[in-house]
Short mmCIF file of C-alpha atoms in Angstrom, two decimals:
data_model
loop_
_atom_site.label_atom_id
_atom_site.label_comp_id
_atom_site.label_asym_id
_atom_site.label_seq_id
_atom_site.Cartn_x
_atom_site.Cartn_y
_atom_site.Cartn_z
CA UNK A 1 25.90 15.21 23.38
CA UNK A 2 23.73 11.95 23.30
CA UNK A 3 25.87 8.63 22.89
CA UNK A 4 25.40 5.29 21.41
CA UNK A 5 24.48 4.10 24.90
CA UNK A 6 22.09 6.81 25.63
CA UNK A 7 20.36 5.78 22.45
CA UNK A 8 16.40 5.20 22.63
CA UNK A 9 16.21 6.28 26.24
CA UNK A 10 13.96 8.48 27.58
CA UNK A 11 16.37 11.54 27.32
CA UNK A 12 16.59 10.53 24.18
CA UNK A 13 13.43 10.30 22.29
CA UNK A 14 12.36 14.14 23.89
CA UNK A 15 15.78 15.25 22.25
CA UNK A 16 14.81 13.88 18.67
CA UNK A 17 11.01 14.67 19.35
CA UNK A 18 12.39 18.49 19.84
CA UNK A 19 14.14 17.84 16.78
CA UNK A 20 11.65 16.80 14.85
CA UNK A 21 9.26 19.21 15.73
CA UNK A 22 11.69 22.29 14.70
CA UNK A 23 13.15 20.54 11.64
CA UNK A 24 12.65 22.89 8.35
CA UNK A 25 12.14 20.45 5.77
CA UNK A 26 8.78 18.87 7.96
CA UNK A 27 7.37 22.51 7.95
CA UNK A 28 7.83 22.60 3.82
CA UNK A 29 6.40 21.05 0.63
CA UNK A 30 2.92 19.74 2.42
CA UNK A 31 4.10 18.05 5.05
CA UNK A 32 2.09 20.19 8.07
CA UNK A 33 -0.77 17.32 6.33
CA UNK A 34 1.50 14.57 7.71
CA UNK A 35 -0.76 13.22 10.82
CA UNK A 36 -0.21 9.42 10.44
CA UNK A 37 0.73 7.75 13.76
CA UNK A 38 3.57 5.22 13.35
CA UNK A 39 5.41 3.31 15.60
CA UNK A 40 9.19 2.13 15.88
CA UNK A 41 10.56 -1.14 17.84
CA UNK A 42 13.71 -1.44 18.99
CA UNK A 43 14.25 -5.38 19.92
CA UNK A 44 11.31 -5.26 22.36
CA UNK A 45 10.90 -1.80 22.99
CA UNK A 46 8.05 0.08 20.91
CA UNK A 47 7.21 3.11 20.68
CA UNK A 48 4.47 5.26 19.15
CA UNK A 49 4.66 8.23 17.51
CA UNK A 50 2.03 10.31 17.32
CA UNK A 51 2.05 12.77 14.74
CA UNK A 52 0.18 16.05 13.74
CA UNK A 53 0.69 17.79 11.05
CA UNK A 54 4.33 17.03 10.68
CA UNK A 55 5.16 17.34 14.03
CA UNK A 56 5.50 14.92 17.09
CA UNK A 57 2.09 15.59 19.53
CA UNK A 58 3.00 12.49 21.42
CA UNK A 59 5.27 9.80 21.97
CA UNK A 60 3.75 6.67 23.60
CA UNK A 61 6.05 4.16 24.90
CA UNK A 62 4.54 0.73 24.83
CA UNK A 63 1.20 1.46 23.32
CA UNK A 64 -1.99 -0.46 23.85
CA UNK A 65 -5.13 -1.48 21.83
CA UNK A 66 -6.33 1.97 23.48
CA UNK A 67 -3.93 3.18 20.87
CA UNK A 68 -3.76 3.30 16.75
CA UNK A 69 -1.29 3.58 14.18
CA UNK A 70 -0.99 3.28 10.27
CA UNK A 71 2.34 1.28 9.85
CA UNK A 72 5.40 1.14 11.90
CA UNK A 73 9.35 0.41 11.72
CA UNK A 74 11.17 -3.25 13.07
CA UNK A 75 14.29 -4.21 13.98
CA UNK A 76 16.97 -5.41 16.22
CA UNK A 77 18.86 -2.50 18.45
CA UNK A 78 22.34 -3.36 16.60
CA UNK A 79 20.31 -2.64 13.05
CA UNK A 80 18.97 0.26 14.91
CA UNK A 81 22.30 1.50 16.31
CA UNK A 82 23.56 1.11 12.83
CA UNK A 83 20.92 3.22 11.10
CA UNK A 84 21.71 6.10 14.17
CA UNK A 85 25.20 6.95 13.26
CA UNK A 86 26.25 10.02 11.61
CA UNK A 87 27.89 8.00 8.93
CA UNK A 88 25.94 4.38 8.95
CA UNK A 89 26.79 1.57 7.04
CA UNK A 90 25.67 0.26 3.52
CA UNK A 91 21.85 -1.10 3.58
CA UNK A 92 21.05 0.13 7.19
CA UNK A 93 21.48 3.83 6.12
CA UNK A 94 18.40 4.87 4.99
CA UNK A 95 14.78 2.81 5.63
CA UNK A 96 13.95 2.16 2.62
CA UNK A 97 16.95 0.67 1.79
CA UNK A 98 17.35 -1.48 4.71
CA UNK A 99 13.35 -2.89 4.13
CA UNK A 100 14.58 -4.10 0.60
CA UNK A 101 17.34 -6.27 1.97
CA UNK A 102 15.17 -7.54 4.46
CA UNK A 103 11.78 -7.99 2.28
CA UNK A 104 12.78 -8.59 -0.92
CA UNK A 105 16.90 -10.10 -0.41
CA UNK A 106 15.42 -11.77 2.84
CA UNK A 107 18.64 -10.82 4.41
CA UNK A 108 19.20 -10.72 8.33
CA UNK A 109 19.88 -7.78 10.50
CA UNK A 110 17.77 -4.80 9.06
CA UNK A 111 14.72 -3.00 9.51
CA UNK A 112 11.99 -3.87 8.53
CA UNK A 113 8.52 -2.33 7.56
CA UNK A 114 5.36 -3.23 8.64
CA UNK A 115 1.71 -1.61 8.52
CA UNK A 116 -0.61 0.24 5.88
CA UNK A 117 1.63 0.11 2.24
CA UNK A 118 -0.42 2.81 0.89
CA UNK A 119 -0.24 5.21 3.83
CA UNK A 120 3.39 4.75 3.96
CA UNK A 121 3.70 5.37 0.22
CA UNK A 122 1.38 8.26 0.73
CA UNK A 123 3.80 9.82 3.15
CA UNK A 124 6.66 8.56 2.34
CA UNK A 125 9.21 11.79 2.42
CA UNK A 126 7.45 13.44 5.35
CA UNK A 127 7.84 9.80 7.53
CA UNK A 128 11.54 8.66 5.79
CA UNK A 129 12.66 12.69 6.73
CA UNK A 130 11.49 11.78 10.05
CA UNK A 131 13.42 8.52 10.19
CA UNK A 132 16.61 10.24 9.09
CA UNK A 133 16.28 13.04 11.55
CA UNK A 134 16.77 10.54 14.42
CA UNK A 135 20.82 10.39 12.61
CA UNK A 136 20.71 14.55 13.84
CA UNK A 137 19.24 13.98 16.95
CA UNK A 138 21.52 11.48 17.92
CA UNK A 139 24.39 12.91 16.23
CA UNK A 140 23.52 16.21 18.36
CA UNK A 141 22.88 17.94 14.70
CA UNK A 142 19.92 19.07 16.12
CA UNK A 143 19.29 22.31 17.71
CA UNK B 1 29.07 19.90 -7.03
CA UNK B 2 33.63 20.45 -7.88
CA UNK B 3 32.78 22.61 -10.24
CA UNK B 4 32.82 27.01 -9.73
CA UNK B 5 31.57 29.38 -12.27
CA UNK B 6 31.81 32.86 -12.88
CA UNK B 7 28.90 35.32 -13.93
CA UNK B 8 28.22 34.83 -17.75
CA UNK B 9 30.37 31.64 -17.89
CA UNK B 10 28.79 29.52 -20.19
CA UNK B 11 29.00 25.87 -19.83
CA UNK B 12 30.74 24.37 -22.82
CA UNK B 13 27.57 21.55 -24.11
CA UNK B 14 25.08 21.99 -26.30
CA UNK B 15 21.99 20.33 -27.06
CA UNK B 16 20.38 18.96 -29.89
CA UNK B 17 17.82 16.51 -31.09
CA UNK B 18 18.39 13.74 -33.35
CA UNK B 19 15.41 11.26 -35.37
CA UNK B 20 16.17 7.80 -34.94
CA UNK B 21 14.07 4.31 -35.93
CA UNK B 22 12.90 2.59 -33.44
CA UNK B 23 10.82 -0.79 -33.57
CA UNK B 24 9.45 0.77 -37.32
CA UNK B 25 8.22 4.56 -34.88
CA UNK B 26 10.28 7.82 -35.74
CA UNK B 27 11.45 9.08 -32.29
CA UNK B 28 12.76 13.02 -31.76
CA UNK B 29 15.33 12.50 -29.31
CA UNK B 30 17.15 14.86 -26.94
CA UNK B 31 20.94 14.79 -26.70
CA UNK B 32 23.63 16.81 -24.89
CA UNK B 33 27.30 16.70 -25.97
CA UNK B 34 30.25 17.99 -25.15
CA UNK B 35 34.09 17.30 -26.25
CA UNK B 36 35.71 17.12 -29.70
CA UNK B 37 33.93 15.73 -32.99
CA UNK B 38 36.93 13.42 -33.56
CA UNK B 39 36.95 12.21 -29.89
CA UNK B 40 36.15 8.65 -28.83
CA UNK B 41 32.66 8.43 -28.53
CA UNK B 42 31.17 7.84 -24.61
CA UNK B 43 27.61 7.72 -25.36
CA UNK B 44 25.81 7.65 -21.53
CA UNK B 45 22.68 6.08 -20.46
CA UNK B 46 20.46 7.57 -17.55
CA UNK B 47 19.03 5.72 -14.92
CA UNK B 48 15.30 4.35 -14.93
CA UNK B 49 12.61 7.45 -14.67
CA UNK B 50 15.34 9.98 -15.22
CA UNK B 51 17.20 12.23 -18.11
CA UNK B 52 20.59 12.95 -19.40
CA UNK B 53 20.84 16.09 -16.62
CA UNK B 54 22.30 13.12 -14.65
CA UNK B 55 25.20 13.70 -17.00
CA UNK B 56 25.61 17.25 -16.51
CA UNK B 57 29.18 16.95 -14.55
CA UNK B 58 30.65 14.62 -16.56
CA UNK B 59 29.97 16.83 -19.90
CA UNK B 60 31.81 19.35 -18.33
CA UNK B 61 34.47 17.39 -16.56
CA UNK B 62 37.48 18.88 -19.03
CA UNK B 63 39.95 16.18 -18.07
CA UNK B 64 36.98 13.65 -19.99
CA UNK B 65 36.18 15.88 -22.64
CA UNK B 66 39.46 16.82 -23.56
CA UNK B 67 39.38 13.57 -25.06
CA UNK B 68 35.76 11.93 -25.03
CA UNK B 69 33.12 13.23 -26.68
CA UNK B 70 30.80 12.68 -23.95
CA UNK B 71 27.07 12.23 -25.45
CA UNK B 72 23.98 11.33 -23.29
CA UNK B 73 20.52 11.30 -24.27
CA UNK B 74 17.01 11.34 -23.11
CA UNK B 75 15.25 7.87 -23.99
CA UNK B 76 11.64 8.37 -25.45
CA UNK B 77 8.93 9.71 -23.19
CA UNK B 78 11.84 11.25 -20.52
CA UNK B 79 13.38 14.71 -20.72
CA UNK B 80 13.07 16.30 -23.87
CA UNK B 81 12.55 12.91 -26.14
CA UNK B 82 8.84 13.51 -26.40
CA UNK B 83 6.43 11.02 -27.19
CA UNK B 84 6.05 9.99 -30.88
CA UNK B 85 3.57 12.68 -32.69
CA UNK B 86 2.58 9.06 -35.03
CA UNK B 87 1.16 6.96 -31.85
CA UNK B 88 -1.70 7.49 -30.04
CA UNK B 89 0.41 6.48 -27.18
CA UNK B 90 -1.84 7.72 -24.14
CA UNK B 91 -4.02 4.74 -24.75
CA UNK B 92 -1.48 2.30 -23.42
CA UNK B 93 1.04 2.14 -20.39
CA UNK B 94 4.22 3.29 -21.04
CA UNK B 95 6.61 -0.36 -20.51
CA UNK B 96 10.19 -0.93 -21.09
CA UNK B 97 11.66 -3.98 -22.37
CA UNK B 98 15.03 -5.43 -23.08
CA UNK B 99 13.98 -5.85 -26.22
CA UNK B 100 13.17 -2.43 -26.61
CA UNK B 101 15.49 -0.61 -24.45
CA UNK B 102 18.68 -2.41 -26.88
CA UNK B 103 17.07 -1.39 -29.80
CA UNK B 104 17.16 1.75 -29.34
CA UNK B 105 20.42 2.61 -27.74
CA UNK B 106 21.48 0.77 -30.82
CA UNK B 107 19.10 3.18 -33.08
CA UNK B 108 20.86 5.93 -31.67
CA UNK B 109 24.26 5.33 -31.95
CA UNK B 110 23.52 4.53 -35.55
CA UNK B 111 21.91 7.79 -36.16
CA UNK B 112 24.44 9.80 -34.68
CA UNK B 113 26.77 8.16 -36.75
CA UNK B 114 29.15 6.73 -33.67
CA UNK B 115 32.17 4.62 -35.06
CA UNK B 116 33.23 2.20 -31.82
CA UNK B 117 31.48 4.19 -29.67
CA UNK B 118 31.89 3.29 -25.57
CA UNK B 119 28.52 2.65 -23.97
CA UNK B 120 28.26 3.63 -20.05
CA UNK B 121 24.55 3.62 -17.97
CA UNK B 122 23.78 3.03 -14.53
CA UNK B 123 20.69 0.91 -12.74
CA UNK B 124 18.75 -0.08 -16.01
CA UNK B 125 21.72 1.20 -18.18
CA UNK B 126 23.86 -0.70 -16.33
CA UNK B 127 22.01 -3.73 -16.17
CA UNK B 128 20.88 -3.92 -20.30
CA UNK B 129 24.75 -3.84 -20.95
CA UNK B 130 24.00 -7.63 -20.42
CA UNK B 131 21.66 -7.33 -23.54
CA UNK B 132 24.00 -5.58 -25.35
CA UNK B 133 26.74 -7.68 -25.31
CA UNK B 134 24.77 -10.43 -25.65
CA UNK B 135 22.68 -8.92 -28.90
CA UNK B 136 24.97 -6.81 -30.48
CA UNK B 137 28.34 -7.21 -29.39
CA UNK B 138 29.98 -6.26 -32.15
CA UNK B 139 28.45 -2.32 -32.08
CA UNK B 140 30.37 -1.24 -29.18
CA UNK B 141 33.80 -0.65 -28.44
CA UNK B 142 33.22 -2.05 -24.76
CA UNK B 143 30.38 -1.57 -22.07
CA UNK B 144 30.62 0.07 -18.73
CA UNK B 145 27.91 -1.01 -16.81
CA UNK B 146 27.12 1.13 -13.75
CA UNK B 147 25.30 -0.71 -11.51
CA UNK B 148 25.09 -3.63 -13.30
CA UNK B 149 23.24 -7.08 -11.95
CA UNK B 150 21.96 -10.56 -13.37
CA UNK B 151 19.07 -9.83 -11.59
CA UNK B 152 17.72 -7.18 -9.97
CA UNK B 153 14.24 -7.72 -8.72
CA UNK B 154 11.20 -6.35 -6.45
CA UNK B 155 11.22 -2.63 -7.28
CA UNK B 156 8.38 -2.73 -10.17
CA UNK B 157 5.58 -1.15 -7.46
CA UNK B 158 2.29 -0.04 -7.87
CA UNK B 159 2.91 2.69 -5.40
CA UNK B 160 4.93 4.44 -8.13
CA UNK B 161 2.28 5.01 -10.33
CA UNK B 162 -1.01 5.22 -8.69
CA UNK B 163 -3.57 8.05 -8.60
CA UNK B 164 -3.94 8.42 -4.33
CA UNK B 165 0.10 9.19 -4.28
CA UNK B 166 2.12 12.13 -5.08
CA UNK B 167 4.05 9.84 -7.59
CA UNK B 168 6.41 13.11 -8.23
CA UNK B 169 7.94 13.09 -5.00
CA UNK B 170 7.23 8.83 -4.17
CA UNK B 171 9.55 8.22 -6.83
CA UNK B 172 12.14 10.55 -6.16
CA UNK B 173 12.16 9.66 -2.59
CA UNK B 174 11.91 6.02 -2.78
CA UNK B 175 15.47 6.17 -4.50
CA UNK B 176 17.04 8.50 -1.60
CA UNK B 177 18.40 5.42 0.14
CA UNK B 178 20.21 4.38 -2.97
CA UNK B 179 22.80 7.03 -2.09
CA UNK B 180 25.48 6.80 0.55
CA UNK B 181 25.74 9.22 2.67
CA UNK B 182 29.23 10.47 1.82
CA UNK B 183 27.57 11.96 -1.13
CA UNK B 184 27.03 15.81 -0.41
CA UNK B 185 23.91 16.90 0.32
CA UNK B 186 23.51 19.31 -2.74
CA UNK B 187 23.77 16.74 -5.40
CA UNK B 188 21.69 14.19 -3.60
CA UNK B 189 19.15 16.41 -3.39
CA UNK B 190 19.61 17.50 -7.12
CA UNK B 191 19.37 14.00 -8.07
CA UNK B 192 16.26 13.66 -6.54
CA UNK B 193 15.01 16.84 -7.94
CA UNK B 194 16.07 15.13 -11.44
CA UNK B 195 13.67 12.26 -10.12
CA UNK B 196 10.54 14.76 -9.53
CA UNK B 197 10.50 15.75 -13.40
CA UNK B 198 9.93 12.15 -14.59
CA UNK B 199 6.23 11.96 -16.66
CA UNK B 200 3.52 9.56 -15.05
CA UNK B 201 3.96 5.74 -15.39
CA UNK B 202 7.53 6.20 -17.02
CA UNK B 203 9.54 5.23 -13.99
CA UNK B 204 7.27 2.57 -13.42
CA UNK B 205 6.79 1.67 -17.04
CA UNK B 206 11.34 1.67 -16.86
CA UNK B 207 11.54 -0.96 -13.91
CA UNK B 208 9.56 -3.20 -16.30
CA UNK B 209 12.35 -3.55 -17.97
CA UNK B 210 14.50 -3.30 -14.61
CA UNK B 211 12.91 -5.80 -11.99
CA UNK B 212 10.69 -8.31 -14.69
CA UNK B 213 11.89 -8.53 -18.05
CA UNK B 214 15.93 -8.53 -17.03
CA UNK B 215 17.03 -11.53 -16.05
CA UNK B 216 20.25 -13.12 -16.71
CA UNK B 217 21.05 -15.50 -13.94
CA UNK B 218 20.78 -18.37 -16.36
CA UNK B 219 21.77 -16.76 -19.69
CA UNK B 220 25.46 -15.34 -18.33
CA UNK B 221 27.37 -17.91 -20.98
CA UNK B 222 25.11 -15.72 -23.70
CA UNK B 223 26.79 -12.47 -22.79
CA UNK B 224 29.87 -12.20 -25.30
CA UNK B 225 32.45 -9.86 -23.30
CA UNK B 226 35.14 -11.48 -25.08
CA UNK B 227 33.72 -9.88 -27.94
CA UNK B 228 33.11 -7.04 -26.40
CA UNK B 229 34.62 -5.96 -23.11
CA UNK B 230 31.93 -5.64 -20.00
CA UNK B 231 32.81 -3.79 -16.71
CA UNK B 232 30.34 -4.41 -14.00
CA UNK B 233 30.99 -1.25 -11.54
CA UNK B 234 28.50 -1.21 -8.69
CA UNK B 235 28.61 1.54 -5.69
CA UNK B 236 28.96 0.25 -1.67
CA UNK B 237 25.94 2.05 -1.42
CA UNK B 238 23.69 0.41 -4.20
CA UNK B 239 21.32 -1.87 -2.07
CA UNK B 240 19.44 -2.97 -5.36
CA UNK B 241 22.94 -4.30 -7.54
CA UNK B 242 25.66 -4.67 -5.08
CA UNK B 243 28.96 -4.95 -5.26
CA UNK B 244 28.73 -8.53 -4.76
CA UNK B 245 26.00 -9.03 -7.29
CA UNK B 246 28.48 -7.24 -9.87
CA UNK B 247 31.27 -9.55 -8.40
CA UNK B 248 28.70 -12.60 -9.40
CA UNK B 249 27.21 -11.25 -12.87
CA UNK B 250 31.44 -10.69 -13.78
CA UNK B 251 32.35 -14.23 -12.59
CA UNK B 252 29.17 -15.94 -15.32
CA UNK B 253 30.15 -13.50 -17.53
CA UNK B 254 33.61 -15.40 -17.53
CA UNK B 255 36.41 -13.80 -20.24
CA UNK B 256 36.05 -10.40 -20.83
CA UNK B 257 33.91 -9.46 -17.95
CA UNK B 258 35.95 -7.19 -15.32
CA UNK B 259 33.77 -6.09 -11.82
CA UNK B 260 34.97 -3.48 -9.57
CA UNK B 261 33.21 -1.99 -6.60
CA UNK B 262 32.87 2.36 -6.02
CA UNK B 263 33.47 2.55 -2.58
CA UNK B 264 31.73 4.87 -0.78
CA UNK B 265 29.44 5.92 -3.33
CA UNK B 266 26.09 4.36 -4.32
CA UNK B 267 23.82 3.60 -7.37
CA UNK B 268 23.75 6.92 -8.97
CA UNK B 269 27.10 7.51 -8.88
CA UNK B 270 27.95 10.45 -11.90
CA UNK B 271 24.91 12.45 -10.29
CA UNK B 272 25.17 11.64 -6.79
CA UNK B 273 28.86 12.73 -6.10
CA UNK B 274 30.31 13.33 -9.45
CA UNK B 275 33.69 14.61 -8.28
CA UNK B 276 34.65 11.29 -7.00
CA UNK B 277 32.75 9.44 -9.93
CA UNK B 278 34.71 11.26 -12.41
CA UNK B 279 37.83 10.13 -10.54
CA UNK B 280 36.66 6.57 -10.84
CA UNK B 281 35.17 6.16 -14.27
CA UNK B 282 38.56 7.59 -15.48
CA UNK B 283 40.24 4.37 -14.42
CA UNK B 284 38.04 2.39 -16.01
CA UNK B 285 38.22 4.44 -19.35
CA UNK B 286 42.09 4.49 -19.23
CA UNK B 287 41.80 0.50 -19.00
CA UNK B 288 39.47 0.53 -21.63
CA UNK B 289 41.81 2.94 -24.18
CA UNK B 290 44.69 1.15 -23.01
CA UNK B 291 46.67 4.21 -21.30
CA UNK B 292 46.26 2.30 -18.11
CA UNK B 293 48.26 -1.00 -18.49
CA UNK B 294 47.83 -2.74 -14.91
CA UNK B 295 44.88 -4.55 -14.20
CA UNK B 296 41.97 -2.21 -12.31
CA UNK B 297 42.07 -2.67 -8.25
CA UNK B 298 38.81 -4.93 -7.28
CA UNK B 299 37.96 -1.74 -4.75
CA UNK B 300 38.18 1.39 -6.27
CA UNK B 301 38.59 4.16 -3.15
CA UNK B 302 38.64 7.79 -2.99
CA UNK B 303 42.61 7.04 -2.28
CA UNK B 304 43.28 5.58 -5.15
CA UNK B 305 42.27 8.25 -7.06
CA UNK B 306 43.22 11.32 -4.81
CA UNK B 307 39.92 12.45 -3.74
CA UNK B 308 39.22 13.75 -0.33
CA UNK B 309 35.62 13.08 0.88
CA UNK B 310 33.48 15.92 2.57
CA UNK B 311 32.90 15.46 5.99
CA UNK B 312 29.98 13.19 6.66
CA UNK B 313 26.98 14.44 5.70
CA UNK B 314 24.62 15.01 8.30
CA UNK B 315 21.17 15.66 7.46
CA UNK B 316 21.36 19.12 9.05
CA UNK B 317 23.94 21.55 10.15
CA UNK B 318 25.28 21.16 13.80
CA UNK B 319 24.36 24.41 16.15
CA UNK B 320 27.66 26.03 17.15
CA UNK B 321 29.16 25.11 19.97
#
């Protein structure tokens, strides 16, 4: 069962990657269209996900200008550990929610979004379903 | 969802429509009901985008209706409120005001007929309780505002009405984080099926009213809750009003003007997890009638009002060991 500590390591991302990739809800509702890469950072630690057709083809640790991607996710490791557990805590529970506090309250300790506004709005459930489903993989809901 | 029913049970509301006046335009609007004629009015607002379905638990909560009659309506242009047949309103945007939002919860609890009715909405209904008691304080018994904030800016985005995005599901889903996670999963994801039926530009056109044209951080000395009672009840949850912000709007407010905070719930609270919202909003209507003679906790919990939460919800079943 993966652990706070074990959180973001390599171990790690192939578990939610596998969980991802045989989620349900990505599979329904148009979301095989869902190809937009995105990347998350953890403190210093980025990672890129490349996606296809609602799935994960690849994920990229530390990508380059070799590499391209529509919009990604910021924030500290404690905002991330937050946002990871089964029951998280007011404002870092969901993304969206934790972006408003930082962008618009201009609070500290949340995530942040960055990238392509219109691409994330354009995919918003397929890449927020993705978001949550790190919670399952980390929370070993995942099969 | 608390409640069970049997094959052929029939749920005990009904629906009808109603014409009221508003600004000088005859609107046809939808209303369910459910409780006794003679019962204390609780007429219920829905949240920005949305329609009275939001309602559905509390119409049929029996501990309520035994002796509320429970009333919530679509506004114009949501639900079953259709557009005025008299305006050629496709050539403008649909916008919400303060203004006109008052108006016409006013119109309608004039054309129902509601003698010192209770007023209760959440996220724009809870905020234009600030308009009400500041415009027509003497029409309501006292104002429950759900969600309630001075201020609640930033969420009037082009995203949510524009051509290149499936607005349908964008605005459902850009409210998904406004629920905690302690809600179950079926009536989150009923509430943001409730989202998905919205027409185009309406939620938009609501949070107008919601992030633009509301704002009371420098009028709170205009609200008269000594006239008429105001209860600013915001969700842990509710990133957009919190607790705090209700704590704030309460304290400018000054006499009259009671704030408690929903733990463990968030901003659409009767829709979200009604079981423990029902709980809650009971407290806050026994303090209202009077059957409840100490003063309401700051932090309302599922303890204080015997509810057990489900086990936290995770976004998808755990394989068996």
């Amino acid at each position: 069962m993966a652990t706070e500590t074990e959180f973001a390591t390599h171990e790690w991302w192939e578990s939610y990657k596998e969980t991802v990739n045989s989620d349900p809800e990505m599979q329904v509702r148009g979301h095989d269209k869902f190809s937009e890469n995105f990347y998350v950072e953890i403190g210093d630690e980025r990672v890129l996900l490349e996606m296809d057709g609602g799935r994960i083809a690849n994920l990229v640790p530390n990508p380059t200008l070799n590499h391209q991607w529509s919009f990604g996710v910021e924030g500290d490791r404690e905002a991330w550990e937050e946002f990871v557990q089964e029951t998280p805590p007011a404002f870092n529970h969901e993304i969206i929610a934790s972006h408003y506090r930082s962008a618009v309250r201009n609070e500290d300790g949340h995530l942040m979004l960055t990238g392509n506004n219109k691409k994330i709005f354009q995919n918003l459930r397929a890449f927020q379903r993705t978001l949550d489903l790190m919670r399952v993989a980390h929370n070993n809901g995942g099969s | 969802m608390s409640e069970t029913y049997q094959q052929g049970e029939i749920e005990p509301i009904t629906g009808k429509y109603v014409h009221a006046e508003i600004e000088g335009v005859d609107h046809r609007i939808y209303f369910e009901e459910a409780g006794p004629e003679d019962g204390i009015p609780l007429l219920c607002q829905h949240t920005a985008g949305n329609n009275c379905q939001e309602w559905r638990h509390l119409l049929t909560d029996d501990d309520i209706t035994e002796e509320f009659r429970v009333i919530a309506h679509d506004l114009p242009y949501h639900g079953k409120s259709v557009p005025p047949t008299t305006q050629e309103w496709w050539k403008e945007d649909y916008t919400m005001t303060g203004k006109r939002f008052a108006e016409t919860l006013v119109s309608i609890a004039d054309a129902l007929e509601l003698e010192d009715p209770i007023y209760m909405g959440s996220s724009m209904g809870g905020n234009i309780t600030l308009e009400l008691a500041d415009w027509y304080p003497d029409r309501f018994q006292a104002l429950i505002g759900l969600e309630c904030g001075a201020h609640s800016p930033g969420f009037y985005i082009d995203w949510l009405d524009h051509p290149q995005v499936n607005t349908t599901e964008v605005n459902a889903y850009s409210c998904w984080g406004l629920m905690a996670p302690q809600s179950p999963e079926a009536a989150r994801r009923e509430t943001m099926y409730l989202y998905e039926q919205g027409a185009t530009g309406v939620f938009k056109g609501d949070l107008y009213y919601y992030s633009v044209d509301h704002d009371y951080r420098d009028k709170l000395d205009q609200v008269n809750a000594d006239e008429c009672p105001l209860y600013a009840v915001n969700g842990e949850y509710d990133y957009l009003t919190t607790p705090e912000d209700g704590r704030q709007t309460a304290d400018g407010i000054g006499e009259g003007a009671i704030a408690v905070e929903m733990a463990e719930i968030g901003h659409f609270p009767m829709s979200e997890h009604p079981e423990l919202f029902n709980a809650y909003v009971r407290e806050i209507l026994d303090h209202i009638t009077g059957e409840r003679e100490e003063d309401l906790p700051d932090v309302l919990t599922p303890d204080h009002v015997g509810i057990e939460l489900h086990p936290p919800a995770p976004a998808r079943e755990k394989p068996a060991e």
